[in-house]
Every structure is written in structure tokens, then in C-alpha cells.
Amino acid sequence: MAWTAVAVPLALAAWVAPPMVLLPLAVLAGLYFLVLMFFAVRTVAGASNGAAAGTVAVSWILLAACPALLGPLHLLSGWLASPLFLLFVFYYLGNRISGLAPVCAAGRTSGECWKPRR
């Protein structure tokens, strides 16, 4: 919601404002997004002011790396969404997954479902 609160007014300004004014507006919108994310992290995670500010400051590092990571992630998401890949996962992990239900239904906790009984 914070991104929408910043992006919608900026998109509307792009229709009306000249390009020379759009760059300073984009910088102001980015700073406003930082403020909104600070309050969002503080509210949702229940973090202190310092932890929320640190989280927002570190998040921009990943955002700056997104253009470099977009190509490999796009290629990887294509492989992971492939029906053939899903078929192989089901084929190789089918016994492990189907054998999990009766064990968990017997009253064991989720952490014990993968462990064999003694």
C-alpha cells in the first residue's frame, strides 16, 4: 500500500507535469516512500525506531541490485513454473510427501513428521 500511495500520484503527475519537474517529484516520492516504509515496518513487525530505520536503509541495497538480478530470476522462475519441472518434483518427492500425511495425522508435531519413529 505504501508503494501505491507513492506511485499513483507520481503517475498522475507524469501526465500533467513537464519532464523537468518529474525528476524532483520522483526524488520526493522516493523519500516519502522511505517514511511510509519506516512506519509500516514499525507497525507490522513491532520493531523499535532504530530497527525499523535500519531495515528501511538496508532494503535499498536489494532494490539497487534488482536490475542486475532481474535476468537470472526471470530465467529461474520460468524453469520453476514449468509443468515438466513440477512433474519431476512430484515424481521424486511423491513418496516423501504422501508418507507424511499418516504420520502427522497420528498426532506428531510438524517438526517430528520427517523423523522416523523409534
C-alpha positions as CSV (number, residue, x, y, z in Angstrom):
1,M,0.0,0.0,0.0
2,A,2.9,2.3,0.6
3,W,4.1,1.9,-2.9
4,T,0.7,2.6,-4.3
5,A,0.4,5.7,-2.1
6,V,3.6,6.9,-3.8
7,A,3.2,5.6,-7.3
8,V,-0.3,6.7,-8.1
9,P,0.2,10.4,-7.5
10,L,3.6,10.2,-9.3
11,A,1.9,8.6,-12.3
12,L,-0.8,11.3,-12.4
13,A,1.9,13.9,-12.2
14,A,3.7,12.3,-15.2
15,W,0.6,13.0,-17.3
16,V,0.5,16.7,-16.3
17,A,3.9,17.9,-15.3
18,P,6.8,18.6,-17.7
19,P,9.8,16.2,-17.7
20,M,12.0,18.7,-15.9
21,V,9.7,18.8,-12.9
22,L,9.2,15.0,-12.9
23,L,12.7,14.1,-11.6
24,P,12.5,16.2,-8.4
25,L,8.9,14.8,-7.9
26,A,10.3,11.3,-8.2
27,V,13.0,12.0,-5.6
28,L,10.4,13.4,-3.2
29,A,8.2,10.4,-3.8
30,G,11.1,8.1,-3.0
31,L,11.7,9.9,0.2
32,Y,8.1,9.7,1.1
33,F,8.1,6.0,0.4
34,L,11.0,5.7,2.9
35,V,8.9,7.4,5.5
36,L,5.9,5.2,4.8
37,M,8.0,2.0,4.9
38,F,9.6,3.1,8.2
39,F,6.1,3.3,9.8
40,A,4.9,0.1,8.1
41,V,7.9,-1.9,9.4
42,R,7.5,-0.4,12.8
43,T,3.7,-1.2,12.9
44,V,3.7,-4.7,11.3
45,A,6.8,-6.1,12.9
46,G,6.5,-4.2,16.2
47,A,10.1,-3.1,15.7
48,S,11.8,-0.2,17.5
49,N,12.6,3.0,15.7
50,G,16.3,2.0,15.2
51,A,15.4,-1.4,13.9
52,A,12.8,0.0,11.5
53,A,15.2,2.6,10.2
54,G,17.9,0.0,9.7
55,T,15.6,-2.3,7.9
56,V,14.5,0.5,5.5
57,A,18.1,1.6,5.0
58,V,19.2,-1.9,4.1
59,S,16.2,-2.6,1.9
60,W,17.5,-0.1,-0.7
61,I,20.6,-2.2,-1.3
62,L,18.5,-5.0,-2.6
63,L,16.4,-2.6,-4.6
64,A,19.5,-1.2,-6.3
65,A,20.6,-4.8,-7.1
66,C,17.2,-5.6,-8.8
67,P,18.2,-4.6,-12.3
68,A,21.2,-7.0,-12.1
69,L,19.2,-9.8,-10.6
70,L,16.1,-9.5,-12.9
71,G,17.6,-11.6,-15.8
72,P,18.6,-14.6,-13.7
73,L,15.4,-14.5,-11.6
74,H,13.3,-14.3,-14.8
75,L,15.1,-17.4,-16.2
76,L,14.8,-19.3,-12.9
77,S,11.1,-18.5,-12.5
78,G,10.5,-19.9,-16.0
79,W,12.1,-23.2,-15.0
80,L,10.3,-23.4,-11.7
81,A,6.9,-22.8,-13.2
82,S,7.4,-25.4,-15.9
83,P,5.0,-28.3,-15.8
84,L,7.8,-30.7,-16.6
85,F,9.8,-29.5,-13.5
86,L,6.7,-29.8,-11.3
87,L,6.2,-33.4,-12.7
88,F,9.8,-34.3,-11.7
89,V,9.4,-32.8,-8.3
90,F,6.2,-34.8,-7.7
91,Y,7.9,-37.9,-9.1
92,Y,11.0,-37.7,-6.9
93,L,9.3,-36.3,-3.8
94,G,5.9,-38.1,-4.1
95,N,6.7,-40.9,-1.6
96,R,8.1,-38.4,0.9
97,I,5.1,-36.2,0.6
98,S,2.4,-38.9,0.6
99,G,4.0,-40.7,3.5
100,L,3.9,-37.5,5.5
101,A,0.1,-37.4,6.0
102,P,-0.5,-40.5,8.0
103,V,2.5,-39.8,10.3
104,C,1.3,-36.3,11.0
105,A,-2.3,-37.4,11.4
106,A,-1.1,-39.8,14.2
107,G,-0.6,-36.8,16.5
108,R,3.0,-36.0,15.9
109,T,4.1,-32.4,15.7
110,S,5.2,-30.9,12.4
111,G,8.8,-31.0,13.4
112,E,8.6,-34.7,14.1
113,C,6.8,-35.6,10.8
114,W,10.1,-36.0,8.9
115,K,11.8,-38.1,11.7
116,P,11.3,-41.8,11.7
117,R,9.6,-43.4,14.8
118,R,11.7,-45.4,17.2
